[in-house]
Coordinates of C-alpha atoms in Angstrom, one line a residue:
Chain A
M1 CA 12.9 11.6 29.7
S2 CA 10.1 13.0 27.6
V3 CA 7.5 15.2 29.2
L4 CA 4.7 17.0 27.4
H5 CA 3.4 20.2 28.8
I6 CA 0.2 21.8 27.4
S7 CA -0.5 25.2 28.9
E8 CA -3.7 27.2 28.5
V9 CA -4.1 26.2 24.9
T10 CA -7.0 27.6 23.0
K11 CA -8.0 27.0 19.4
T12 CA -10.7 29.2 17.9
F13 CA -11.9 28.5 14.3
S14 CA -13.2 31.2 12.0
G15 CA -16.7 32.1 13.1
G16 CA -15.5 32.2 16.7
T17 CA -16.1 28.5 17.6
H18 CA -13.8 27.4 20.4
A19 CA -12.7 23.9 19.4
V20 CA -10.3 23.9 22.5
N21 CA -10.8 26.3 25.3
S22 CA -8.0 27.1 27.7
F23 CA -6.8 23.5 28.0
S24 CA -3.9 22.5 30.2
L25 CA -2.3 19.1 30.8
D26 CA 1.0 17.7 31.9
I27 CA 2.0 14.2 30.7
A28 CA 4.8 12.5 32.6
D29 CA 7.6 10.5 31.0
G30 CA 6.4 7.1 29.7
E31 CA 2.8 7.9 30.5
L32 CA -0.1 7.0 28.3
V33 CA -2.9 9.5 28.5
C34 CA -6.2 9.1 26.7
L35 CA -8.2 12.1 25.5
L36 CA -11.8 10.8 25.7
G37 CA -14.9 12.6 24.6
P38 CA -17.7 12.7 22.1
S39 CA -17.4 13.9 18.5
G40 CA -16.7 17.7 18.5
S41 CA -15.3 17.7 22.0
G42 CA -12.0 19.1 20.7
K43 CA -9.8 16.0 21.4
S44 CA -8.6 15.5 17.9
T45 CA -7.9 19.3 17.4
L46 CA -5.8 19.2 20.6
L47 CA -3.8 16.2 19.4
R48 CA -3.3 17.9 16.0
M49 CA -2.0 21.0 17.8
V50 CA 0.5 18.8 19.7
G51 CA 1.5 17.2 16.3
G52 CA 1.8 20.7 14.7
F53 CA -1.0 20.2 12.2
E54 CA -3.0 23.0 13.8
Q55 CA -1.8 26.2 15.3
P56 CA -3.2 27.2 18.7
T57 CA -4.9 30.5 18.8
S58 CA -3.2 31.0 22.2
G59 CA -1.3 29.0 24.8
R60 CA 1.9 27.0 24.8
I61 CA 3.1 23.5 24.1
T62 CA 6.5 22.3 25.3
I63 CA 8.2 18.9 24.9
D64 CA 11.0 18.4 27.4
G65 CA 11.0 22.1 28.1
E66 CA 11.4 23.1 24.5
D67 CA 8.7 25.3 23.2
V68 CA 7.2 23.6 20.1
T69 CA 4.0 25.7 19.8
H70 CA 4.9 27.3 16.5
L71 CA 7.1 24.5 15.0
P72 CA 5.9 22.8 11.8
P73 CA 5.1 19.0 12.1
E74 CA 8.4 18.0 10.4
R75 CA 10.4 19.7 13.1
R76 CA 8.6 18.3 16.1
P77 CA 9.8 15.3 18.0
T78 CA 6.4 13.7 17.7
G79 CA 5.1 10.7 15.7
M80 CA 1.5 10.4 14.8
V81 CA -0.6 7.4 13.9
F82 CA -3.7 8.4 11.9
Q83 CA -7.2 7.0 12.0
S84 CA -7.1 6.0 8.3
H85 CA -3.5 4.6 8.6
A86 CA -2.4 7.1 6.0
L87 CA 0.1 4.7 4.4
W88 CA 1.6 5.6 1.1
T89 CA 0.2 3.1 -1.2
H90 CA 2.8 3.6 -4.0
M91 CA 5.5 2.4 -1.6
N92 CA 5.9 -1.1 -0.1
V93 CA 6.1 -1.6 3.7
F94 CA 9.8 -1.2 3.9
K95 CA 9.8 2.1 1.9
N96 CA 6.9 3.4 4.1
L97 CA 9.1 2.9 7.2
A98 CA 12.4 3.9 5.6
F99 CA 11.1 7.2 4.2
G100 CA 11.5 9.2 7.4
L101 CA 14.9 7.7 8.1
K102 CA 16.1 8.5 4.5
L103 CA 15.0 12.1 5.0
R104 CA 17.3 12.1 8.0
R105 CA 20.2 10.9 5.7
M106 CA 20.8 7.7 7.7
P107 CA 23.1 5.2 6.1
A108 CA 21.2 2.4 4.1
A109 CA 22.5 -0.4 6.3
E110 CA 21.3 1.4 9.5
I111 CA 17.9 2.0 7.9
K112 CA 17.6 -1.6 7.0
E113 CA 18.5 -2.7 10.5
K114 CA 16.1 -0.2 12.2
V115 CA 13.2 -1.0 9.9
E116 CA 13.6 -4.8 10.4
A117 CA 13.8 -4.3 14.1
V118 CA 10.6 -2.3 14.3
L119 CA 8.8 -4.7 11.9
E120 CA 9.7 -7.4 14.4
L121 CA 8.4 -5.3 17.2
V122 CA 5.0 -5.0 15.7
G123 CA 4.9 -8.6 14.6
L124 CA 5.4 -8.0 10.9
A125 CA 8.9 -9.4 10.3
G126 CA 9.3 -10.4 6.7
Y127 CA 6.6 -8.1 5.4
G128 CA 8.9 -5.4 4.1
D129 CA 8.5 -6.3 0.4
R130 CA 4.7 -6.4 0.6
M131 CA 2.7 -3.5 -0.9
T132 CA 0.5 -1.8 1.8
T133 CA -2.6 -2.6 -0.3
Q134 CA -1.9 -6.3 0.1
L135 CA -2.2 -6.1 3.9
S136 CA -5.3 -6.5 6.1
G137 CA -6.6 -3.5 8.1
G138 CA -4.9 -4.7 11.3
Q139 CA -1.6 -5.2 9.5
Q140 CA -1.9 -1.7 7.9
Q141 CA -2.4 -0.2 11.3
R142 CA 0.7 -2.0 12.6
V143 CA 2.7 -0.6 9.7
A144 CA 1.4 2.9 10.6
L145 CA 2.5 2.4 14.2
A146 CA 5.8 1.0 13.1
R147 CA 6.3 4.0 10.8
S148 CA 6.0 6.3 13.8
L149 CA 8.0 4.2 16.1
V150 CA 11.0 3.7 13.8
L151 CA 11.8 7.4 14.1
E152 CA 11.9 7.1 17.9
P153 CA 9.7 10.1 18.6
K154 CA 9.7 11.6 22.1
I155 CA 5.9 11.7 22.0
L156 CA 3.7 9.2 20.3
L157 CA 0.3 10.6 19.1
L158 CA -2.5 8.2 18.3
D159 CA -5.6 9.6 16.6
E160 CA -8.4 7.0 17.0
P161 CA -6.1 4.4 15.4
F162 CA -8.5 1.5 15.8
A163 CA -11.7 3.2 14.7
S164 CA -11.7 1.6 11.3
L165 CA -11.1 -2.0 12.7
D166 CA -13.6 -4.6 13.8
Q167 CA -14.2 -5.2 17.5
H168 CA -12.1 -8.4 17.8
L169 CA -9.1 -6.9 16.0
R170 CA -9.5 -3.6 18.0
E171 CA -9.2 -5.5 21.3
R172 CA -6.2 -7.4 20.2
L173 CA -4.4 -4.4 18.8
R174 CA -5.0 -2.2 21.8
E175 CA -3.3 -4.8 24.0
E176 CA -0.4 -5.0 21.6
V177 CA 0.0 -1.2 21.4
R178 CA -0.1 -1.0 25.2
D179 CA 2.5 -3.7 25.5
I180 CA 4.8 -2.0 22.9
Q181 CA 4.2 1.4 24.6
Q182 CA 5.2 0.1 28.0
R183 CA 8.2 -1.9 26.6
L184 CA 9.5 1.3 24.9
G185 CA 8.4 3.6 27.7
I186 CA 7.3 6.1 25.2
T187 CA 5.2 9.1 26.3
T188 CA 1.8 8.7 24.5
L189 CA -1.2 10.8 23.9
F190 CA -4.1 8.8 22.6
V191 CA -7.4 10.1 21.3
T192 CA -10.5 8.0 21.3
H193 CA -14.2 8.2 21.7
G194 CA -14.3 4.6 22.9
Q195 CA -14.5 4.4 26.6
D196 CA -13.4 0.7 26.6
E197 CA -10.2 1.7 24.9
A198 CA -9.5 4.5 27.3
L199 CA -10.4 2.4 30.4
S200 CA -8.2 -0.5 29.3
M201 CA -5.2 1.3 28.0
A202 CA -4.7 4.6 29.8
D203 CA -2.6 5.5 32.8
R204 CA -4.8 8.6 33.0
I205 CA -8.0 9.7 31.2
V206 CA -8.9 13.2 30.2
V207 CA -12.6 13.5 29.6
M208 CA -13.3 16.4 27.3
A209 CA -16.5 18.2 26.4
N210 CA -16.9 21.4 24.4
G211 CA -13.2 21.9 24.2
K212 CA -12.7 21.8 28.0
T213 CA -11.6 19.3 30.5
E214 CA -14.4 17.7 32.4
Q215 CA -12.2 15.4 34.5
I216 CA -8.7 14.1 34.6
G217 CA -7.8 11.0 36.5
R218 CA -6.9 7.3 36.6
P219 CA -9.4 5.2 34.7
D220 CA -10.8 3.5 37.8
V221 CA -11.2 6.8 39.6
V222 CA -12.9 8.4 36.7
Y223 CA -15.2 5.4 36.4
R224 CA -16.0 5.2 40.1
D225 CA -16.0 8.9 41.0
P226 CA -17.3 11.0 38.0
K227 CA -17.1 14.6 39.0
T228 CA -19.8 15.9 36.7
P229 CA -23.0 14.5 35.3
F230 CA -21.4 14.6 31.8
V231 CA -18.6 12.3 32.9
A232 CA -21.0 10.1 34.8
G233 CA -23.1 9.7 31.7
F234 CA -20.2 9.3 29.3
I235 CA -18.0 6.8 31.0
G236 CA -19.7 3.4 31.2
T237 CA -23.4 2.9 31.5
M238 CA -25.1 5.1 34.1
N239 CA -28.6 5.7 35.3
L240 CA -29.0 9.5 35.5
I241 CA -32.3 10.4 37.2
E242 CA -33.4 14.0 37.3
G243 CA -35.5 14.7 40.4
E244 CA -36.2 16.9 43.5
V245 CA -34.8 16.6 47.0
Q246 CA -37.5 17.3 49.6
N247 CA -36.7 16.9 53.3
G248 CA -33.6 14.7 52.7
Q249 CA -35.4 12.5 50.2
F250 CA -34.7 12.4 46.5
V251 CA -38.0 11.9 44.7
R252 CA -38.7 11.0 41.1
S253 CA -42.1 9.5 40.4
D254 CA -42.7 6.6 42.8
F255 CA -38.9 6.2 43.4
T256 CA -37.5 7.8 46.6
F257 CA -34.0 7.6 48.0
A258 CA -32.6 9.1 51.2
L259 CA -30.2 12.0 50.1
P260 CA -28.8 14.2 52.9
I261 CA -28.5 17.4 50.9
I262 CA -30.3 20.7 50.8
D263 CA -33.7 20.7 49.1
G264 CA -33.8 21.5 45.4
P265 CA -33.3 19.9 42.0
A266 CA -30.7 17.2 41.7
T267 CA -29.5 14.5 39.4
L268 CA -28.9 11.0 40.9
A269 CA -26.4 8.7 39.3
I270 CA -26.5 5.0 39.8
R271 CA -24.4 2.4 37.9
P272 CA -26.5 -0.6 36.7
E273 CA -24.3 -2.9 38.7
A274 CA -25.1 -0.8 41.8
L275 CA -28.8 -0.9 41.4
E276 CA -30.2 -4.1 43.0
L277 CA -33.7 -5.3 42.4
T278 CA -36.2 -7.2 44.5
V279 CA -39.6 -8.5 43.4
S280 CA -42.1 -6.5 45.3
D281 CA -45.9 -6.2 45.9
T282 CA -45.4 -2.4 46.3
P283 CA -43.2 -1.9 43.2
K284 CA -41.3 1.3 42.4
A285 CA -40.7 0.2 38.9
Q286 CA -41.8 -2.3 36.3
V287 CA -39.6 -4.6 34.3
H288 CA -39.6 -3.7 30.6
R289 CA -37.2 -6.2 29.2
V290 CA -34.6 -8.8 30.5
T291 CA -31.5 -9.5 28.4
D292 CA -29.4 -12.5 29.3
Y293 CA -25.7 -12.1 28.4
G294 CA -24.7 -15.4 29.8
S295 CA -22.3 -14.1 32.5
H296 CA -24.9 -11.6 33.7
G297 CA -28.2 -10.1 32.8
L298 CA -29.4 -6.6 32.1
V299 CA -32.9 -5.6 33.2
D300 CA -34.5 -2.5 31.6
L301 CA -37.0 -0.9 34.1
D302 CA -39.6 1.8 33.7
L303 CA -40.5 4.1 36.6
A304 CA -44.2 5.1 36.7
D305 CA -43.5 8.3 34.7
G306 CA -41.8 6.2 32.0
T307 CA -38.2 7.0 33.0
R308 CA -36.0 4.1 31.8
L309 CA -33.4 2.6 34.1
K310 CA -31.0 -0.3 33.8
S311 CA -29.9 -2.8 36.4
M312 CA -27.2 -5.5 36.1
V313 CA -28.3 -8.7 37.8
A314 CA -26.5 -12.0 38.4
H315 CA -29.6 -14.1 37.8
P316 CA -31.7 -12.7 35.0
D317 CA -34.0 -15.7 35.1
L318 CA -35.5 -14.3 38.3
F319 CA -37.1 -11.5 36.4
R320 CA -39.6 -11.2 33.5
A321 CA -41.2 -8.4 31.6
G322 CA -44.2 -6.8 33.3
Q323 CA -43.0 -7.7 36.8
G324 CA -43.1 -5.1 39.6
V325 CA -39.8 -4.5 41.4
D326 CA -38.4 -2.4 44.2
L327 CA -35.1 -0.6 43.7
L328 CA -32.2 -0.8 46.1
P329 CA -29.3 1.5 45.1
K330 CA -26.0 0.4 46.7
A331 CA -23.8 3.3 45.5
V332 CA -24.9 6.7 44.3
A333 CA -23.6 10.1 43.4
A334 CA -25.7 13.3 43.2
Y335 CA -25.1 16.4 41.1
R336 CA -26.4 19.9 41.2
D337 CA -25.3 22.8 39.0
N338 CA -23.0 20.5 37.1
Q339 CA -21.1 19.7 40.4
Q340 CA -21.0 16.5 42.5
I341 CA -22.6 17.3 45.8
F342 CA -23.0 13.8 47.3
R343 CA -21.3 10.5 46.9
S344 CA -22.0 7.2 48.7
G345 CA -20.7 3.7 48.1
M346 CA -19.1 4.5 44.7
Chain B
M1 CA -51.9 -17.7 -6.5
S2 CA -49.2 -19.7 -8.4
E3 CA -49.9 -17.6 -11.5
F4 CA -49.3 -14.4 -9.4
V5 CA -46.0 -15.8 -8.1
E6 CA -44.9 -16.8 -11.5
R7 CA -45.7 -13.4 -12.9
S8 CA -43.8 -11.7 -10.0
V9 CA -40.8 -13.8 -10.5
S10 CA -40.6 -13.4 -14.3
A11 CA -41.2 -9.6 -14.0
P12 CA -37.6 -8.5 -13.4
A13 CA -36.3 -10.7 -16.2
E14 CA -38.9 -9.2 -18.6
T15 CA -37.9 -5.7 -17.5
A16 CA -34.2 -6.4 -18.2
A17 CA -35.1 -7.9 -21.6
S18 CA -37.3 -5.0 -22.5
R19 CA -34.5 -2.5 -21.5
R20 CA -31.9 -4.2 -23.6
P21 CA -33.0 -2.8 -27.0
I22 CA -33.3 0.7 -25.5
G23 CA -29.7 0.5 -24.2
L24 CA -28.5 -0.8 -27.6
L25 CA -30.3 2.0 -29.4
L26 CA -28.8 4.6 -27.1
V27 CA -25.3 3.2 -27.8
A28 CA -26.0 2.7 -31.6
L29 CA -26.1 6.4 -32.5
P30 CA -22.7 7.4 -31.1
V31 CA -21.1 4.1 -32.4
F32 CA -22.6 4.8 -35.9
L33 CA -21.3 8.4 -35.8
V34 CA -17.8 7.2 -34.8
I35 CA -17.7 4.6 -37.6
W36 CA -19.1 7.1 -40.2
L37 CA -17.1 10.2 -39.2
V38 CA -13.8 8.8 -37.8
I39 CA -13.2 5.1 -38.6
W40 CA -14.5 5.1 -42.2
P41 CA -12.7 8.3 -43.3
A42 CA -9.4 7.0 -41.6
I43 CA -9.6 3.6 -43.4
N44 CA -10.6 5.4 -46.7
A45 CA -7.7 7.9 -46.4
I46 CA -5.2 5.2 -45.7
S47 CA -6.4 3.0 -48.5
R48 CA -6.6 5.9 -51.0
T49 CA -3.1 7.0 -50.2
I50 CA -1.4 3.6 -50.5
W51 CA -3.6 2.1 -53.2
R52 CA -3.5 4.6 -56.0
T53 CA -5.3 4.7 -59.4
D54 CA -3.2 5.9 -62.3
T55 CA -4.5 7.9 -65.3
D56 CA -5.2 4.6 -67.1
G57 CA -7.5 3.5 -64.3
N58 CA -5.1 0.8 -63.1
S59 CA -4.9 0.5 -59.3
S60 CA -1.6 -0.5 -57.6
F61 CA 0.2 -0.3 -54.3
D62 CA 2.0 3.1 -54.2
L63 CA 3.8 4.9 -51.4
S64 CA 5.0 7.8 -53.5
S65 CA 2.9 10.4 -51.6
Y66 CA 4.5 9.3 -48.3
A67 CA 7.9 9.2 -50.0
F68 CA 7.3 12.8 -51.1
F69 CA 6.1 13.9 -47.7
F70 CA 9.2 12.5 -45.9
S71 CA 11.6 13.9 -48.5
D72 CA 10.0 17.3 -49.0
R73 CA 11.8 19.9 -46.9
Y74 CA 8.7 22.1 -46.5
S75 CA 6.5 19.1 -45.3
L76 CA 9.2 18.0 -42.9
D77 CA 9.6 21.6 -41.6
N78 CA 5.8 21.7 -41.0
L79 CA 5.9 18.4 -39.2
A80 CA 8.8 19.6 -37.1
V81 CA 7.0 22.9 -36.2
T82 CA 3.9 20.9 -35.3
L83 CA 6.0 18.5 -33.0
W84 CA 7.9 21.5 -31.5
T85 CA 4.6 23.4 -30.8
T86 CA 3.1 20.3 -29.2
L87 CA 6.1 19.7 -27.0
I88 CA 6.5 23.3 -25.9
C89 CA 2.7 23.5 -25.2
A90 CA 2.8 20.2 -23.2
V91 CA 5.8 21.5 -21.1
L92 CA 4.2 24.9 -20.5
L93 CA 0.8 23.4 -19.7
L94 CA 2.5 21.2 -17.0
V95 CA 4.5 24.1 -15.6
I96 CA 1.5 26.4 -15.5
C97 CA -1.3 24.0 -14.6
L98 CA 0.3 21.9 -11.9
P99 CA 0.9 24.8 -9.5
I100 CA -2.6 26.1 -10.2
A101 CA -4.1 22.7 -9.5
L102 CA -1.9 22.3 -6.3
Y103 CA -3.1 25.7 -5.1
L104 CA -6.7 24.9 -5.8
R105 CA -6.4 21.5 -4.0
F106 CA -4.7 22.7 -0.9
A107 CA -5.8 26.3 -0.4
H108 CA -8.8 27.2 1.6
G109 CA -11.1 30.2 1.6
R110 CA -12.9 32.2 -1.1
L111 CA -9.8 33.2 -3.2
P112 CA -9.3 29.6 -4.6
A113 CA -12.9 29.7 -5.9
Y114 CA -12.1 32.8 -7.9
V115 CA -8.9 31.4 -9.2
Q116 CA -10.7 28.2 -10.3
A117 CA -13.3 30.3 -12.1
L118 CA -10.5 32.2 -13.9
A119 CA -8.7 29.0 -14.8
I120 CA -11.8 27.4 -16.2
L121 CA -12.9 30.5 -18.1
P122 CA -11.0 29.7 -21.4
M123 CA -13.2 26.7 -21.7
F124 CA -16.2 28.9 -22.5
V125 CA -14.3 31.2 -24.9
P126 CA -14.4 30.0 -28.6
S127 CA -11.0 29.7 -30.2
I128 CA -11.8 32.3 -32.8
I129 CA -12.7 34.9 -30.1
L130 CA -9.5 33.9 -28.3
A131 CA -7.4 34.4 -31.4
F132 CA -8.9 37.9 -32.1
A133 CA -8.4 38.8 -28.4
F134 CA -4.8 37.7 -28.7
I135 CA -4.3 39.9 -31.8
R136 CA -5.9 42.9 -30.1
V137 CA -3.7 42.5 -27.0
L138 CA -0.4 41.1 -28.2
G139 CA -0.6 41.9 -31.9
P140 CA 1.1 44.8 -33.7
N141 CA -0.3 48.1 -32.3
G142 CA -2.3 46.0 -29.8
M143 CA -3.2 47.0 -26.2
V144 CA 0.3 46.1 -24.9
D145 CA 2.0 48.3 -27.5
I146 CA -0.4 51.2 -26.8
L147 CA 0.3 50.9 -23.0
L148 CA 4.1 50.7 -23.6
N149 CA 3.9 53.6 -25.9
A150 CA 1.9 55.6 -23.4
V151 CA 4.7 55.3 -20.8
G152 CA 7.4 56.0 -23.4
L153 CA 8.7 52.4 -23.7
P154 CA 9.5 50.7 -27.1
K155 CA 7.1 48.3 -28.7
I156 CA 7.3 44.5 -28.0
R157 CA 8.3 42.0 -30.6
T158 CA 4.9 40.6 -31.1
P159 CA 4.5 36.8 -31.1
Y160 CA 1.6 37.1 -33.6
L161 CA 2.5 35.2 -36.8
T162 CA 5.5 33.6 -35.2
P163 CA 5.6 30.0 -33.9
W164 CA 5.0 31.4 -30.4
G165 CA 1.6 32.8 -31.4
P166 CA -0.1 29.3 -31.6
V167 CA 1.9 28.2 -28.5
I168 CA 0.4 31.0 -26.4
G169 CA -3.1 30.5 -27.8
L170 CA -3.1 26.7 -27.5
V171 CA -1.7 26.8 -23.9
W172 CA -4.4 29.3 -22.9
D173 CA -7.1 27.2 -24.7
N174 CA -5.9 23.9 -23.0
I175 CA -5.5 25.3 -19.4
P176 CA -9.0 24.4 -18.2
L177 CA -9.0 20.8 -19.3
T178 CA -5.5 20.2 -17.9
V179 CA -6.3 21.9 -14.6
L180 CA -9.5 19.9 -14.2
I181 CA -7.8 16.6 -14.9
L182 CA -4.9 17.4 -12.5
L183 CA -7.3 18.6 -9.9
S184 CA -9.3 15.4 -10.0
G185 CA -6.0 13.4 -9.7
L186 CA -5.0 15.5 -6.7
G187 CA -8.4 14.8 -5.1
S188 CA -7.3 11.2 -4.6
V189 CA -4.3 12.3 -2.5
A190 CA -5.6 12.1 1.1
N191 CA -4.8 15.0 3.4
Q192 CA -3.7 12.4 6.0
S193 CA -1.1 10.8 3.7
I194 CA 0.4 14.3 3.3
E195 CA 0.3 15.0 7.0
A196 CA 1.9 11.6 7.6
A197 CA 4.8 12.6 5.4
R198 CA 5.2 15.9 7.1
D199 CA 5.0 14.1 10.4
V200 CA 8.1 11.9 9.5
G201 CA 10.0 15.0 8.5
A202 CA 9.3 15.8 4.9
N203 CA 9.2 19.5 3.9
A204 CA 6.8 20.8 1.3
F205 CA 9.1 20.0 -1.7
R206 CA 9.7 16.4 -0.5
V207 CA 6.0 15.9 0.2
F208 CA 5.3 17.0 -3.4
W209 CA 8.1 14.9 -4.9
H210 CA 7.8 11.7 -2.9
I211 CA 4.1 11.6 -2.0
I212 CA 2.0 13.8 -4.3
L213 CA 3.8 13.3 -7.7
P214 CA 3.8 9.5 -7.7
R215 CA 0.1 9.5 -6.8
I216 CA -0.9 11.9 -9.7
S217 CA 1.4 10.6 -12.4
N218 CA -1.5 8.9 -14.1
S219 CA -3.5 12.1 -14.1
I220 CA -0.5 14.0 -15.5
L221 CA -0.3 11.4 -18.3
V222 CA -4.0 11.7 -19.0
A223 CA -3.9 15.5 -19.0
L224 CA -0.9 15.7 -21.3
S225 CA -2.2 13.0 -23.6
F226 CA -5.5 14.8 -24.1
S227 CA -3.7 18.1 -24.6
V228 CA -1.1 16.7 -26.9
L229 CA -3.7 15.0 -29.1
G230 CA -5.7 18.1 -29.4
I231 CA -2.8 20.4 -30.0
F232 CA -1.2 18.2 -32.6
S233 CA -4.2 18.2 -34.8
S234 CA -5.4 21.8 -34.0
F235 CA -6.4 24.1 -36.8
T236 CA -8.1 27.4 -35.8
L237 CA -5.4 28.9 -33.5
P238 CA -2.4 27.9 -35.7
Y239 CA -4.3 29.2 -38.8
L240 CA -5.1 32.5 -37.2
L241 CA -2.0 33.2 -35.1
G242 CA 0.8 31.1 -36.6
P243 CA 3.3 31.9 -39.4
A244 CA 2.5 31.1 -43.0
S245 CA 5.8 29.1 -43.3
P246 CA 6.5 26.8 -41.7
E247 CA 2.9 26.0 -40.6
M248 CA 1.4 23.4 -38.4
L249 CA -0.1 20.3 -40.0
G250 CA -3.7 21.5 -39.5
P251 CA -3.4 24.6 -41.7
F252 CA -1.0 22.8 -44.0
M253 CA -3.6 20.1 -44.8
Q254 CA -6.3 22.8 -45.4
R255 CA -4.0 24.7 -47.7
T256 CA -2.9 21.6 -49.6
L257 CA -6.5 20.6 -50.2
R258 CA -8.0 24.1 -51.0
D259 CA -5.1 26.1 -52.5
L260 CA -3.1 23.3 -54.1
Q261 CA -6.1 21.1 -54.8
D262 CA -4.1 18.1 -53.9
P263 CA -6.5 15.7 -52.0
I264 CA -4.0 12.8 -51.9
G265 CA -1.3 15.1 -50.5
A266 CA -3.7 16.4 -47.8
M267 CA -4.8 12.9 -47.0
T268 CA -1.2 11.8 -46.7
Q269 CA -0.6 14.6 -44.2
A270 CA -3.7 13.6 -42.3
V271 CA -2.6 9.9 -42.2
V272 CA 0.9 11.1 -40.9
A273 CA -0.8 13.2 -38.2
F274 CA -3.1 10.3 -37.4
G275 CA -0.1 8.0 -37.1
F276 CA 1.6 10.4 -34.6
C277 CA -1.6 10.7 -32.6
I278 CA -1.8 6.9 -32.5
L279 CA 1.8 6.8 -31.2
F280 CA 0.9 9.2 -28.4
G281 CA -2.2 7.2 -27.7
L282 CA -0.2 3.9 -27.5
F283 CA 2.3 5.6 -25.2
Y284 CA -0.5 6.7 -22.9
V285 CA -2.2 3.3 -22.9
R286 CA 1.1 1.5 -22.2
S287 CA 2.0 3.9 -19.4
V288 CA -1.5 3.6 -17.8
A289 CA -1.4 -0.2 -18.1
R290 CA 2.1 -0.3 -16.6
S291 CA 1.1 1.8 -13.6
R292 CA -2.1 -0.2 -13.1
G293 CA 0.1 -3.4 -13.1
K294 CA 2.2 -2.0 -10.3

């Protein structure tokens, strides 16, 4: 049973910049939570505070009820996997993994047994004698993960561990890491700025911006029901259209949409897959470009005032550049003053 | 058209060819100076000390000057004090410079910048100025003595004209180079590899011993080699601050040549010093090659 509790944590750097601002989060035993946000959103600083590499300016961090806020990293029951692997290149794979166990004065036979078991777990059995510089990027990242896992930490911290890997390897490794995490049932906090990673791995996603939580929820919920325009724009692809509501109609250029809210400015959010197109003699938009991805197509559209929208279509061959089309949104959300004020079909 | 293409294709080759003599000319001057001022005098000194001409003008193979050097108590004492000074300086430089370099590498803020400026300062102070500053501060009736006297304390036993005089001067003189080399070595130790060590439970000492030290062993070797080579053959500071007897090889050579007017004896001492420096150099090359091989 390993529960992480982050309460009202703030980190202010010299100059008064709030990297993390009054952040709270509870992570249940065995849960994998992704901190997702753009660069500078404070997600890595928060992870480093949990790991003990940064001290919070205020707030409290507990693991299984024990206050670890002011403990140094070496005394915390956490294990961190770094973005750059951070392997010790003067040691071979076995020594990299055994180092932490030796510091705990474990008998040599037990160290050997544990290291071999964890190498087996990450698919690197028999690699103990290799120098880390002889390994590929993916293998190095597995060693970094194994180095953390071999110490059986209560909380596993992953700081953009796949950022330096190519797309194919990244996809493979995230599946492997998720499998290992579920098999071991280890409570995990994962930092990424890749929404695919967050959506495919996490039990819950915490979307962060400017050191604050924008939204916390299951990946499907965050994707389907973004509570702020920032989340709507950050998770997946989203058409965000700024406009005015007049007499129950959202208006932007020639595009109108029935929106039963009080008159005033609003932002309309429509996913490309929820924006259907029909070829029309009284077009609301003009096709700019059609991209065929094989399984589906992506149509770039321009409203009369030049606003660019995207629509995902099943048959891209039906559309061509310069064509006039009508827009039929099937699911929308509307935002005003940074709050969701209307949602339909999402 | 074809002429134009031909000309465009051949242009880079022509440029490279025209650059070659300039490159060779740039290299030629330092190579010539090294041959003229280092290699030729070394060969000349070795040959003149082992291939001697007697009073009748007959040349023969003769190691008597070396036999004298290695049997003469005074020469051996001078060699011993030179080796002792070099060793003590190397140890002190490591003990003083490594903590400074570690501090400069890992500390943040404005203070480390001032510390670095102070550590580098001796590089811009000529040895002769340093020697006189040393005498005025630590010498008999120097500033320290005056201050001690002012508060009613007895005078210090001054290191001036003792073997510790050159040690203090040479250490001070070599601090900048040693700190800079160690600092550049520490620059290759990534913060994340240190954080990873702390994450698995290493305290500050273990991080230093198991992670930092193995990564900078080459830099330590380079720093010590440079310092040792410089200290072993140093002249100004041992001449101005050291004792008259025994004396380091630098002043010993000068005195043998000027006062005793014994050029063969001075050259023999120079060849012995050169031999030791080559030994240090070989040790350095071997260690670097071995660590590269790993």
